[in-house]
mmCIF file of N, CA and C in Angstrom:
data_model
loop_
_atom_site.group_PDB
_atom_site.id
_atom_site.type_symbol
_atom_site.label_atom_id
_atom_site.label_comp_id
_atom_site.label_asym_id
_atom_site.label_seq_id
_atom_site.Cartn_x
_atom_site.Cartn_y
_atom_site.Cartn_z
ATOM 1 N N MET A 1 112.725 98.097 50.369
ATOM 2 C CA MET A 1 113.083 98.340 51.756
ATOM 3 C C MET A 1 112.579 99.732 52.124
ATOM 4 N N GLU A 2 111.901 99.806 53.232
ATOM 5 C CA GLU A 2 111.307 101.062 53.687
ATOM 6 C C GLU A 2 112.322 101.887 54.474
ATOM 7 N N GLY A 3 112.617 103.075 54.013
ATOM 8 C CA GLY A 3 113.507 103.971 54.743
ATOM 9 C C GLY A 3 114.946 103.480 54.790
ATOM 10 N N LYS A 4 115.766 104.279 55.414
ATOM 11 C CA LYS A 4 117.183 103.938 55.549
ATOM 12 C C LYS A 4 117.413 103.235 56.882
ATOM 13 N N PRO A 5 118.075 102.068 56.867
ATOM 14 C CA PRO A 5 118.391 101.409 58.137
ATOM 15 C C PRO A 5 119.548 102.134 58.816
ATOM 16 N N ASN A 6 119.622 102.023 60.135
ATOM 17 C CA ASN A 6 120.743 102.678 60.806
ATOM 18 C C ASN A 6 122.016 101.862 60.591
ATOM 19 N N LEU A 7 123.132 102.507 60.746
ATOM 20 C CA LEU A 7 124.420 101.891 60.473
ATOM 21 C C LEU A 7 124.689 100.683 61.363
ATOM 22 N N THR A 8 124.214 100.714 62.594
ATOM 23 C CA THR A 8 124.411 99.589 63.511
ATOM 24 C C THR A 8 123.748 98.332 62.965
ATOM 25 N N LEU A 9 122.554 98.461 62.421
ATOM 26 C CA LEU A 9 121.844 97.319 61.862
ATOM 27 C C LEU A 9 122.583 96.751 60.651
ATOM 28 N N VAL A 10 123.090 97.618 59.796
ATOM 29 C CA VAL A 10 123.855 97.173 58.628
ATOM 30 C C VAL A 10 125.117 96.448 59.090
ATOM 31 N N PHE A 11 125.809 97.009 60.066
ATOM 32 C CA PHE A 11 127.022 96.387 60.593
ATOM 33 C C PHE A 11 126.717 95.001 61.167
ATOM 34 N N GLN A 12 125.622 94.880 61.896
ATOM 35 C CA GLN A 12 125.247 93.587 62.470
ATOM 36 C C GLN A 12 124.960 92.560 61.376
ATOM 37 N N ALA A 13 124.339 92.991 60.295
ATOM 38 C CA ALA A 13 124.057 92.076 59.192
ATOM 39 C C ALA A 13 125.350 91.603 58.528
ATOM 40 N N VAL A 14 126.293 92.511 58.342
ATOM 41 C CA VAL A 14 127.581 92.130 57.743
ATOM 42 C C VAL A 14 128.328 91.175 58.678
ATOM 43 N N GLN A 15 128.321 91.468 59.970
ATOM 44 C CA GLN A 15 128.956 90.578 60.950
ATOM 45 C C GLN A 15 128.335 89.185 60.888
ATOM 46 N N ALA A 16 127.011 89.119 60.830
ATOM 47 C CA ALA A 16 126.327 87.824 60.764
ATOM 48 C C ALA A 16 126.694 87.087 59.483
ATOM 49 N N LEU A 17 126.777 87.810 58.386
ATOM 50 C CA LEU A 17 127.106 87.193 57.104
ATOM 51 C C LEU A 17 128.456 86.487 57.160
ATOM 52 N N TYR A 18 129.422 87.088 57.819
ATOM 53 C CA TYR A 18 130.766 86.523 57.845
ATOM 54 C C TYR A 18 131.085 85.696 59.080
ATOM 55 N N HIS A 19 130.359 85.887 60.177
ATOM 56 C CA HIS A 19 130.777 85.245 61.423
ATOM 57 C C HIS A 19 129.718 84.400 62.120
ATOM 58 N N ASP A 20 128.477 84.428 61.675
ATOM 59 C CA ASP A 20 127.426 83.645 62.331
ATOM 60 C C ASP A 20 127.688 82.160 62.080
ATOM 61 N N PRO A 21 127.807 81.352 63.136
ATOM 62 C CA PRO A 21 128.064 79.920 62.936
ATOM 63 C C PRO A 21 126.853 79.180 62.356
ATOM 64 N N ASP A 22 125.674 79.782 62.442
ATOM 65 C CA ASP A 22 124.451 79.157 61.940
ATOM 66 C C ASP A 22 124.252 79.527 60.465
ATOM 67 N N PRO A 23 124.243 78.543 59.565
ATOM 68 C CA PRO A 23 124.047 78.850 58.139
ATOM 69 C C PRO A 23 122.741 79.599 57.856
ATOM 70 N N ALA A 24 121.703 79.329 58.644
ATOM 71 C CA ALA A 24 120.430 80.029 58.445
ATOM 72 C C ALA A 24 120.583 81.520 58.765
ATOM 73 N N GLY A 25 121.381 81.842 59.782
ATOM 74 C CA GLY A 25 121.638 83.240 60.120
ATOM 75 C C GLY A 25 122.400 83.941 59.012
ATOM 76 N N LYS A 26 123.378 83.242 58.427
ATOM 77 C CA LYS A 26 124.129 83.816 57.307
ATOM 78 C C LYS A 26 123.208 84.061 56.119
ATOM 79 N N GLU A 27 122.309 83.112 55.867
ATOM 80 C CA GLU A 27 121.385 83.255 54.746
ATOM 81 C C GLU A 27 120.443 84.441 54.954
ATOM 82 N N ARG A 28 119.920 84.592 56.166
ATOM 83 C CA ARG A 28 119.037 85.735 56.461
ATOM 84 C C ARG A 28 119.781 87.052 56.252
ATOM 85 N N ALA A 29 121.020 87.105 56.724
ATOM 86 C CA ALA A 29 121.819 88.325 56.559
ATOM 87 C C ALA A 29 122.072 88.603 55.080
ATOM 88 N N SER A 30 122.362 87.561 54.320
ATOM 89 C CA SER A 30 122.617 87.720 52.895
ATOM 90 C C SER A 30 121.391 88.256 52.166
ATOM 91 N N VAL A 31 120.232 87.702 52.477
ATOM 92 C CA VAL A 31 118.990 88.156 51.841
ATOM 93 C C VAL A 31 118.716 89.610 52.204
ATOM 94 N N TRP A 32 118.861 89.948 53.475
ATOM 95 C CA TRP A 32 118.589 91.311 53.927
ATOM 96 C C TRP A 32 119.547 92.305 53.267
ATOM 97 N N LEU A 33 120.832 91.958 53.229
ATOM 98 C CA LEU A 33 121.809 92.852 52.603
ATOM 99 C C LEU A 33 121.549 92.984 51.102
ATOM 100 N N GLY A 34 121.116 91.904 50.463
ATOM 101 C CA GLY A 34 120.758 91.974 49.047
ATOM 102 C C GLY A 34 119.599 92.924 48.805
ATOM 103 N N GLU A 35 118.591 92.856 49.683
ATOM 104 C CA GLU A 35 117.454 93.776 49.572
ATOM 105 C C GLU A 35 117.905 95.223 49.781
ATOM 106 N N LEU A 36 118.793 95.428 50.738
ATOM 107 C CA LEU A 36 119.327 96.770 50.976
ATOM 108 C C LEU A 36 120.059 97.277 49.734
ATOM 109 N N GLN A 37 120.893 96.429 49.151
ATOM 110 C CA GLN A 37 121.651 96.821 47.969
ATOM 111 C C GLN A 37 120.712 97.173 46.811
ATOM 112 N N ARG A 38 119.689 96.360 46.594
ATOM 113 C CA ARG A 38 118.724 96.651 45.531
ATOM 114 C C ARG A 38 118.004 97.977 45.780
ATOM 115 N N SER A 39 117.639 98.234 47.033
ATOM 116 C CA SER A 39 116.918 99.475 47.330
ATOM 117 C C SER A 39 117.806 100.698 47.097
ATOM 118 N N VAL A 40 119.090 100.568 47.392
ATOM 119 C CA VAL A 40 120.020 101.684 47.156
ATOM 120 C C VAL A 40 120.148 101.931 45.662
ATOM 121 N N ARG A 41 120.253 100.860 44.887
ATOM 122 C CA ARG A 41 120.353 101.007 43.431
ATOM 123 C C ARG A 41 119.096 101.653 42.865
ATOM 124 N N GLU A 42 117.936 101.228 43.362
ATOM 125 C CA GLU A 42 116.688 101.811 42.877
ATOM 126 C C GLU A 42 116.641 103.298 43.190
ATOM 127 N N ASP A 43 117.089 103.671 44.381
ATOM 128 C CA ASP A 43 117.109 105.085 44.759
ATOM 129 C C ASP A 43 118.028 105.888 43.853
ATOM 130 N N ARG A 44 119.110 105.258 43.410
ATOM 131 C CA ARG A 44 120.077 105.949 42.554
ATOM 132 C C ARG A 44 119.752 105.788 41.078
ATOM 133 N N GLY A 45 118.759 104.953 40.757
ATOM 134 C CA GLY A 45 118.371 104.746 39.367
ATOM 135 C C GLY A 45 119.331 103.863 38.603
ATOM 136 N N GLU A 46 120.051 102.979 39.288
ATOM 137 C CA GLU A 46 121.014 102.098 38.631
ATOM 138 C C GLU A 46 120.372 100.768 38.298
ATOM 139 N N ARG A 47 120.937 100.114 37.275
ATOM 140 C CA ARG A 47 120.535 98.753 36.935
ATOM 141 C C ARG A 47 121.776 97.890 36.997
ATOM 142 N N GLY A 48 121.594 96.600 37.289
ATOM 143 C CA GLY A 48 122.715 95.676 37.425
ATOM 144 C C GLY A 48 123.602 95.619 36.204
ATOM 145 N N GLU A 49 123.003 95.591 35.000
ATOM 146 C CA GLU A 49 123.821 95.464 33.804
ATOM 147 C C GLU A 49 124.669 96.701 33.548
ATOM 148 N N ASP A 50 124.288 97.851 34.101
ATOM 149 C CA ASP A 50 125.089 99.060 33.948
ATOM 150 C C ASP A 50 126.377 98.990 34.759
ATOM 151 N N ARG A 51 126.412 98.108 35.751
ATOM 152 C CA ARG A 51 127.547 98.047 36.654
ATOM 153 C C ARG A 51 128.457 96.855 36.368
ATOM 154 N N GLY A 52 128.234 96.135 35.266
ATOM 155 C CA GLY A 52 129.101 95.025 34.920
ATOM 156 C C GLY A 52 128.817 93.754 35.683
ATOM 157 N N GLU A 53 127.698 93.655 36.374
ATOM 158 C CA GLU A 53 127.439 92.486 37.199
ATOM 159 C C GLU A 53 127.223 91.222 36.387
ATOM 160 N N ASN A 54 126.749 91.350 35.185
ATOM 161 C CA ASN A 54 126.510 90.162 34.379
ATOM 162 C C ASN A 54 127.794 89.619 33.774
ATOM 163 N N ARG A 55 128.886 90.328 33.936
ATOM 164 C CA ARG A 55 130.168 89.880 33.398
ATOM 165 C C ARG A 55 131.125 89.420 34.488
ATOM 166 N N GLY A 56 130.695 89.377 35.738
ATOM 167 C CA GLY A 56 131.557 88.908 36.809
ATOM 168 C C GLY A 56 132.498 89.955 37.363
ATOM 169 N N GLU A 57 132.394 91.197 36.921
ATOM 170 C CA GLU A 57 133.348 92.211 37.344
ATOM 171 C C GLU A 57 133.188 92.610 38.801
ATOM 172 N N ASN A 58 132.006 92.461 39.357
ATOM 173 C CA ASN A 58 131.789 92.864 40.742
ATOM 174 C C ASN A 58 131.776 91.688 41.698
ATOM 175 N N ARG A 59 132.113 90.507 41.217
ATOM 176 C CA ARG A 59 132.111 89.333 42.081
ATOM 177 C C ARG A 59 133.523 88.864 42.403
ATOM 178 N N GLY A 60 134.517 89.638 42.068
ATOM 179 C CA GLY A 60 135.883 89.265 42.383
ATOM 180 C C GLY A 60 136.469 88.264 41.402
ATOM 181 N N GLU A 61 135.784 87.997 40.289
ATOM 182 C CA GLU A 61 136.304 87.054 39.318
ATOM 183 C C GLU A 61 137.282 87.769 38.404
ATOM 184 N N ARG A 62 138.334 87.084 38.046
ATOM 185 C CA ARG A 62 139.295 87.658 37.113
ATOM 186 C C ARG A 62 138.816 87.398 35.701
ATOM 187 N N THR A 63 138.822 88.413 34.890
ATOM 188 C CA THR A 63 138.362 88.267 33.520
ATOM 189 C C THR A 63 139.541 88.169 32.559
ATOM 190 N N GLY A 64 140.747 88.114 33.082
ATOM 191 C CA GLY A 64 141.920 87.943 32.235
ATOM 192 C C GLY A 64 142.785 89.179 32.197
ATOM 193 N N GLY A 65 144.106 88.980 32.330
ATOM 194 C CA GLY A 65 145.046 90.067 32.175
ATOM 195 C C GLY A 65 145.342 90.876 33.410
ATOM 196 N N GLU A 66 144.530 90.767 34.442
ATOM 197 C CA GLU A 66 144.752 91.629 35.598
ATOM 198 C C GLU A 66 145.988 91.252 36.404
ATOM 199 N N ASP A 67 146.416 90.012 36.331
ATOM 200 C CA ASP A 67 147.485 89.543 37.204
ATOM 201 C C ASP A 67 148.797 89.351 36.452
ATOM 202 N N ARG A 68 148.912 89.885 35.267
ATOM 203 C CA ARG A 68 150.109 89.652 34.472
ATOM 204 C C ARG A 68 151.351 90.293 35.076
ATOM 205 N N GLY A 69 151.201 91.420 35.741
ATOM 206 C CA GLY A 69 152.352 92.061 36.378
ATOM 207 C C GLY A 69 152.953 91.168 37.438
ATOM 208 N N HIS A 70 152.110 90.492 38.192
ATOM 209 C CA HIS A 70 152.582 89.565 39.214
ATOM 210 C C HIS A 70 153.313 88.390 38.571
ATOM 211 N N GLU A 71 152.801 87.891 37.442
ATOM 212 C CA GLU A 71 153.447 86.773 36.761
ATOM 213 C C GLU A 71 154.842 87.165 36.293
ATOM 214 N N ARG A 72 154.981 88.372 35.745
ATOM 215 C CA ARG A 72 156.300 88.830 35.295
ATOM 216 C C ARG A 72 157.250 88.997 36.465
ATOM 217 N N GLU A 73 156.734 89.530 37.562
ATOM 218 C CA GLU A 73 157.562 89.736 38.746
ATOM 219 C C GLU A 73 158.060 88.402 39.284
ATOM 220 N N THR A 74 157.185 87.415 39.347
ATOM 221 C CA THR A 74 157.551 86.089 39.841
ATOM 222 C C THR A 74 158.555 85.432 38.905
ATOM 223 N N ALA A 75 158.351 85.552 37.593
ATOM 224 C CA ALA A 75 159.264 84.949 36.624
ATOM 225 C C ALA A 75 160.647 85.585 36.732
ATOM 226 N N GLY A 76 160.697 86.899 36.936
ATOM 227 C CA GLY A 76 161.978 87.585 37.070
ATOM 228 C C GLY A 76 162.757 87.114 38.278
ATOM 229 N N LYS A 77 162.083 86.802 39.358
ATOM 230 C CA LYS A 77 162.748 86.318 40.564
ATOM 231 C C LYS A 77 163.331 84.931 40.341
ATOM 232 N N ARG A 78 162.639 84.096 39.561
ATOM 233 C CA ARG A 78 163.142 82.751 39.297
ATOM 234 C C ARG A 78 164.367 82.787 38.397
ATOM 235 N N GLU A 79 164.374 83.723 37.436
ATOM 236 C CA GLU A 79 165.484 83.796 36.496
ATOM 237 C C GLU A 79 166.733 84.384 37.136
ATOM 238 N N GLY A 80 166.547 85.322 38.053
ATOM 239 C CA GLY A 80 167.652 86.073 38.617
ATOM 240 C C GLY A 80 168.280 85.380 39.729
#
């Protein structure tokens, strides 16, 4: 990606990704935002595997153990 896009353009792409009724518009926004993300990483010298992306950590997936406090809290309410 050449240069830094202005914030308005980034905001419009995010809006399209989540709110555009046309699937093709969402896909275009997704591709553009992906290119932006890659260009930022390249500028910072980061690689995907350094950020845990291959393990699902940045995709909102639970890898186990994160929700145990909630389970205990819920169980305590049922017992009490």
